[in-house]
Amino acid sequence: MEIIHYPHPTLRHKAKPLKKVDAELKQMIAQMFELMYEHEGIGLAATQVDLPYRVFVLNITGNREQTDEEHVFINPVISHRKGHVEDTEGCLSLPKVYAPVRRAANIVVSAFDLSGKQVTLEASELFARAIQHEIDHLDGVMFIDRLTPSQELKIKEQVREFEDRFQRLRQAGAIPSDEAIAERLKELEAKRT
Ligand code: CO
């Protein structure tokens, strides 16, 4: 398992709801937490590790010792949004790119946890922002899609460097074709969704 970078096509794939929580899924989630901490992130969605499932992990402290702050959201759904607030975001799939994003200030989100239990919680501030950012990933949306035109312009060069790098990797055979990626995602979906 590794973190894929923009513009890898899986980051544009709409993930499918998971049917059940089993040992294999728990293993994937443990690996996602490990990668998230390793790369000093506070959240990581399955699509960012090339998996087509609606699940993400979160620890807004970014501190692996703070296990009480670890959250797993399986098949998350936002039911209420209130207010708006703008703040800087970054993303492990676009390292070192930062820009302000407007998000709902307060949300209510329901999801299943690792024990298969449905949990509903209210979130605000960074917690709410991170949840919205990660759910976007599950819908194939990245934070750079939500910028104002002037903010988009400011990061345009950095984003182009990622696009150039992706093309070079693909030409070198390090990244499969779009067709091969789509085929693999379909097989993974058939197994668990
Ligand atoms: Co992200």
mmCIF file of C-alpha atoms and ligand atoms in Angstrom:
data_model
loop_
_atom_site.group_PDB
_atom_site.id
_atom_site.type_symbol
_atom_site.label_atom_id
_atom_site.label_comp_id
_atom_site.label_asym_id
_atom_site.label_seq_id
_atom_site.Cartn_x
_atom_site.Cartn_y
_atom_site.Cartn_z
ATOM 1 C CA MET A 1 0.000 0.000 0.000
ATOM 2 C CA GLU A 2 1.246 3.481 -0.850
ATOM 3 C CA ILE A 3 -0.155 6.986 -1.220
ATOM 4 C CA ILE A 4 -0.882 7.955 -4.813
ATOM 5 C CA HIS A 5 -0.416 11.481 -6.040
ATOM 6 C CA TYR A 6 -2.437 13.794 -8.240
ATOM 7 C CA PRO A 7 -3.333 13.287 -11.117
ATOM 8 C CA HIS A 8 -3.550 9.499 -10.601
ATOM 9 C CA PRO A 9 -6.969 8.428 -12.013
ATOM 10 C CA THR A 10 -8.048 6.602 -8.825
ATOM 11 C CA LEU A 11 -8.216 10.026 -7.145
ATOM 12 C CA ARG A 12 -11.081 10.789 -9.571
ATOM 13 C CA HIS A 13 -12.912 7.532 -8.932
ATOM 14 C CA LYS A 14 -16.168 7.569 -6.960
ATOM 15 C CA ALA A 15 -15.680 4.979 -4.210
ATOM 16 C CA LYS A 16 -18.388 2.391 -3.437
ATOM 17 C CA PRO A 17 -19.958 1.627 -0.029
ATOM 18 C CA LEU A 18 -18.441 -1.331 1.814
ATOM 19 C CA LYS A 19 -20.653 -4.310 2.572
ATOM 20 C CA LYS A 20 -19.005 -5.497 5.762
ATOM 21 C CA VAL A 21 -16.171 -5.006 8.197
ATOM 22 C CA ASP A 22 -13.838 -7.989 8.325
ATOM 23 C CA ALA A 23 -10.266 -8.800 9.317
ATOM 24 C CA GLU A 24 -8.889 -7.909 5.885
ATOM 25 C CA LEU A 25 -10.546 -4.478 5.976
ATOM 26 C CA LYS A 26 -9.216 -3.877 9.494
ATOM 27 C CA GLN A 27 -5.744 -4.716 8.203
ATOM 28 C CA MET A 28 -6.134 -2.172 5.362
ATOM 29 C CA ILE A 29 -7.267 0.479 7.837
ATOM 30 C CA ALA A 30 -4.292 -0.194 10.122
ATOM 31 C CA GLN A 31 -1.983 0.287 7.120
ATOM 32 C CA MET A 32 -3.771 3.521 6.216
ATOM 33 C CA PHE A 33 -3.166 4.914 9.718
ATOM 34 C CA GLU A 34 0.487 3.873 9.461
ATOM 35 C CA LEU A 35 0.927 5.669 6.107
ATOM 36 C CA MET A 36 -0.928 8.738 7.360
ATOM 37 C CA TYR A 37 1.407 9.106 10.372
ATOM 38 C CA GLU A 38 4.490 8.315 8.313
ATOM 39 C CA HIS A 39 3.643 11.193 5.940
ATOM 40 C CA GLU A 40 2.583 13.517 8.777
ATOM 41 C CA GLY A 41 -1.027 13.782 7.692
ATOM 42 C CA ILE A 42 -4.180 14.114 9.763
ATOM 43 C CA GLY A 43 -6.478 12.165 7.425
ATOM 44 C CA LEU A 44 -6.285 9.621 4.628
ATOM 45 C CA ALA A 45 -9.021 8.286 2.332
ATOM 46 C CA ALA A 46 -9.043 4.849 0.685
ATOM 47 C CA THR A 47 -8.949 6.364 -2.813
ATOM 48 C CA GLN A 48 -5.591 7.933 -1.844
ATOM 49 C CA VAL A 49 -4.138 4.455 -1.409
ATOM 50 C CA ASP A 50 -5.645 3.257 -4.691
ATOM 51 C CA LEU A 51 -8.649 1.488 -3.134
ATOM 52 C CA PRO A 52 -12.240 2.117 -4.372
ATOM 53 C CA TYR A 53 -13.946 1.903 -0.949
ATOM 54 C CA ARG A 54 -15.854 4.460 1.084
ATOM 55 C CA VAL A 55 -13.618 4.584 4.132
ATOM 56 C CA PHE A 56 -11.206 7.094 5.592
ATOM 57 C CA VAL A 57 -9.076 7.441 8.702
ATOM 58 C CA LEU A 58 -8.551 10.573 10.746
ATOM 59 C CA ASN A 59 -6.495 11.819 13.665
ATOM 60 C CA ILE A 60 -6.556 15.598 13.648
ATOM 61 C CA THR A 61 -3.700 15.720 16.162
ATOM 62 C CA GLY A 62 -1.477 13.855 13.686
ATOM 63 C CA ASN A 63 0.090 12.241 16.757
ATOM 64 C CA ARG A 64 0.188 8.434 16.726
ATOM 65 C CA GLU A 65 0.421 8.387 20.538
ATOM 66 C CA GLN A 66 -3.027 10.010 20.718
ATOM 67 C CA THR A 67 -4.925 6.867 19.804
ATOM 68 C CA ASP A 68 -8.061 8.240 21.509
ATOM 69 C CA GLU A 69 -8.196 10.795 18.657
ATOM 70 C CA GLU A 70 -8.201 8.112 15.955
ATOM 71 C CA HIS A 71 -11.398 7.848 13.939
ATOM 72 C CA VAL A 72 -12.438 5.435 11.206
ATOM 73 C CA PHE A 73 -15.373 6.460 9.003
ATOM 74 C CA ILE A 74 -16.926 3.684 6.937
ATOM 75 C CA ASN A 75 -19.640 4.663 4.398
ATOM 76 C CA PRO A 76 -19.851 8.209 5.824
ATOM 77 C CA VAL A 77 -22.784 10.504 5.010
ATOM 78 C CA ILE A 78 -23.153 14.171 5.933
ATOM 79 C CA SER A 79 -26.768 14.927 6.917
ATOM 80 C CA HIS A 80 -26.531 18.577 8.025
ATOM 81 C CA ARG A 81 -24.314 21.512 7.163
ATOM 82 C CA LYS A 82 -24.341 24.923 8.853
ATOM 83 C CA GLY A 83 -22.409 28.105 8.185
ATOM 84 C CA HIS A 84 -19.257 28.588 6.167
ATOM 85 C CA VAL A 85 -15.622 29.095 7.036
ATOM 86 C CA GLU A 86 -12.462 29.379 4.976
ATOM 87 C CA ASP A 87 -9.110 27.946 6.026
ATOM 88 C CA THR A 88 -5.899 26.572 4.546
ATOM 89 C CA GLU A 89 -5.834 22.947 3.426
ATOM 90 C CA GLY A 90 -3.211 20.569 2.151
ATOM 91 C CA CYS A 91 -3.367 16.974 0.956
ATOM 92 C CA LEU A 92 -1.063 13.950 1.080
ATOM 93 C CA SER A 93 -1.857 13.378 -2.615
ATOM 94 C CA LEU A 94 -0.518 16.868 -3.423
ATOM 95 C CA PRO A 95 2.376 17.270 -0.979
ATOM 96 C CA LYS A 96 3.468 20.844 -0.170
ATOM 97 C CA VAL A 97 0.512 22.462 -1.976
ATOM 98 C CA TYR A 98 -1.606 24.634 0.320
ATOM 99 C CA ALA A 99 -4.603 26.843 -0.380
ATOM 100 C CA PRO A 100 -7.657 28.253 1.401
ATOM 101 C CA VAL A 101 -10.883 26.264 0.972
ATOM 102 C CA ARG A 102 -14.409 27.295 1.945
ATOM 103 C CA ARG A 103 -16.236 24.553 3.865
ATOM 104 C CA ALA A 104 -19.321 24.165 6.016
ATOM 105 C CA ALA A 105 -18.466 25.313 9.548
ATOM 106 C CA ASN A 106 -20.579 22.703 11.345
ATOM 107 C CA ILE A 107 -21.709 19.309 10.099
ATOM 108 C CA VAL A 108 -23.525 16.222 11.290
ATOM 109 C CA VAL A 109 -22.031 13.021 9.903
ATOM 110 C CA SER A 110 -23.073 9.381 10.193
ATOM 111 C CA ALA A 111 -20.767 6.472 9.496
ATOM 112 C CA PHE A 112 -20.004 2.931 10.583
ATOM 113 C CA ASP A 113 -17.041 2.311 12.848
ATOM 114 C CA LEU A 114 -14.654 -0.646 12.995
ATOM 115 C CA SER A 115 -17.066 -2.661 15.145
ATOM 116 C CA GLY A 116 -19.721 -2.249 12.445
ATOM 117 C CA LYS A 117 -21.751 0.085 14.650
ATOM 118 C CA GLN A 118 -23.403 3.185 13.159
ATOM 119 C CA VAL A 119 -22.210 6.395 14.785
ATOM 120 C CA THR A 120 -23.612 9.907 14.325
ATOM 121 C CA LEU A 121 -21.599 12.883 15.473
ATOM 122 C CA GLU A 122 -21.483 16.650 15.244
ATOM 123 C CA ALA A 123 -18.242 18.197 14.095
ATOM 124 C CA SER A 124 -16.858 21.710 13.881
ATOM 125 C CA GLU A 125 -13.533 23.463 13.258
ATOM 126 C CA LEU A 126 -10.650 21.313 12.005
ATOM 127 C CA PHE A 127 -12.527 18.063 12.653
ATOM 128 C CA ALA A 128 -15.408 19.179 10.392
ATOM 129 C CA ARG A 129 -13.000 20.440 7.734
ATOM 130 C CA ALA A 130 -11.008 17.198 7.674
ATOM 131 C CA ILE A 131 -14.170 15.071 7.416
ATOM 132 C CA GLN A 132 -15.420 17.140 4.454
ATOM 133 C CA HIS A 133 -12.007 16.963 2.759
ATOM 134 C CA GLU A 134 -11.885 13.162 3.129
ATOM 135 C CA ILE A 135 -15.483 12.573 2.013
ATOM 136 C CA ASP A 136 -14.660 14.653 -1.064
ATOM 137 C CA HIS A 137 -11.856 12.164 -1.801
ATOM 138 C CA LEU A 138 -14.381 9.317 -1.734
ATOM 139 C CA ASP A 139 -16.354 11.198 -4.402
ATOM 140 C CA GLY A 140 -13.277 11.784 -6.556
ATOM 141 C CA VAL A 141 -13.062 15.454 -5.568
ATOM 142 C CA MET A 142 -9.813 17.142 -4.506
ATOM 143 C CA PHE A 143 -9.417 20.352 -2.530
ATOM 144 C CA ILE A 144 -7.906 22.098 -5.565
ATOM 145 C CA ASP A 145 -11.300 21.679 -7.278
ATOM 146 C CA ARG A 146 -12.824 23.988 -4.655
ATOM 147 C CA LEU A 147 -10.549 27.006 -5.033
ATOM 148 C CA THR A 148 -11.468 30.456 -6.256
ATOM 149 C CA PRO A 149 -9.978 31.260 -9.692
ATOM 150 C CA SER A 150 -7.362 33.554 -8.126
ATOM 151 C CA GLN A 151 -6.280 30.902 -5.599
ATOM 152 C CA GLU A 152 -6.179 28.319 -8.367
ATOM 153 C CA LEU A 153 -3.840 30.557 -10.316
ATOM 154 C CA LYS A 154 -1.470 30.803 -7.355
ATOM 155 C CA ILE A 155 -0.862 27.041 -7.220
ATOM 156 C CA LYS A 156 -1.076 26.411 -10.968
ATOM 157 C CA GLU A 157 2.680 25.912 -11.434
ATOM 158 C CA GLN A 158 2.944 23.470 -8.530
ATOM 159 C CA VAL A 159 -0.003 21.487 -9.827
ATOM 160 C CA ARG A 160 1.529 21.370 -13.299
ATOM 161 C CA GLU A 161 4.718 19.906 -11.802
ATOM 162 C CA PHE A 162 2.663 17.030 -10.406
ATOM 163 C CA GLU A 163 1.067 16.500 -13.822
ATOM 164 C CA ASP A 164 4.483 16.469 -15.519
ATOM 165 C CA ARG A 165 5.877 14.072 -12.950
ATOM 166 C CA PHE A 166 2.911 11.736 -13.422
ATOM 167 C CA GLN A 167 3.447 11.668 -17.198
ATOM 168 C CA ARG A 168 7.137 10.884 -16.734
ATOM 169 C CA LEU A 169 6.353 8.036 -14.321
ATOM 170 C CA ARG A 170 3.775 6.652 -16.691
ATOM 171 C CA GLN A 171 6.131 6.806 -19.666
ATOM 172 C CA ALA A 172 8.705 4.985 -17.546
ATOM 173 C CA GLY A 173 6.153 2.226 -16.941
ATOM 174 C CA ALA A 174 5.825 2.964 -13.203
ATOM 175 C CA ILE A 175 2.073 3.662 -13.468
ATOM 176 C CA PRO A 176 -0.400 1.380 -15.305
ATOM 177 C CA SER A 177 -2.685 2.576 -18.107
ATOM 178 C CA ASP A 178 -6.095 4.115 -17.337
ATOM 179 C CA GLU A 179 -7.717 0.898 -18.581
ATOM 180 C CA ALA A 180 -5.597 -1.325 -16.326
ATOM 181 C CA ILE A 181 -6.317 0.912 -13.314
ATOM 182 C CA ALA A 182 -10.082 0.881 -14.025
ATOM 183 C CA GLU A 183 -10.034 -2.915 -14.405
ATOM 184 C CA ARG A 184 -8.255 -3.366 -11.064
ATOM 185 C CA LEU A 185 -10.699 -1.038 -9.267
ATOM 186 C CA LYS A 186 -13.613 -3.016 -10.726
ATOM 187 C CA GLU A 187 -12.160 -6.268 -9.398
ATOM 188 C CA LEU A 188 -11.623 -4.753 -5.941
ATOM 189 C CA GLU A 189 -15.209 -3.434 -5.918
ATOM 190 C CA ALA A 190 -16.587 -6.828 -6.898
ATOM 191 C CA LYS A 191 -14.901 -8.291 -3.793
ATOM 192 C CA ARG A 192 -16.095 -5.914 -1.084
ATOM 193 C CA THR A 193 -18.876 -3.586 -2.283
HETATM 194 CO CO CO B 1 -6.488 14.940 0.745
#
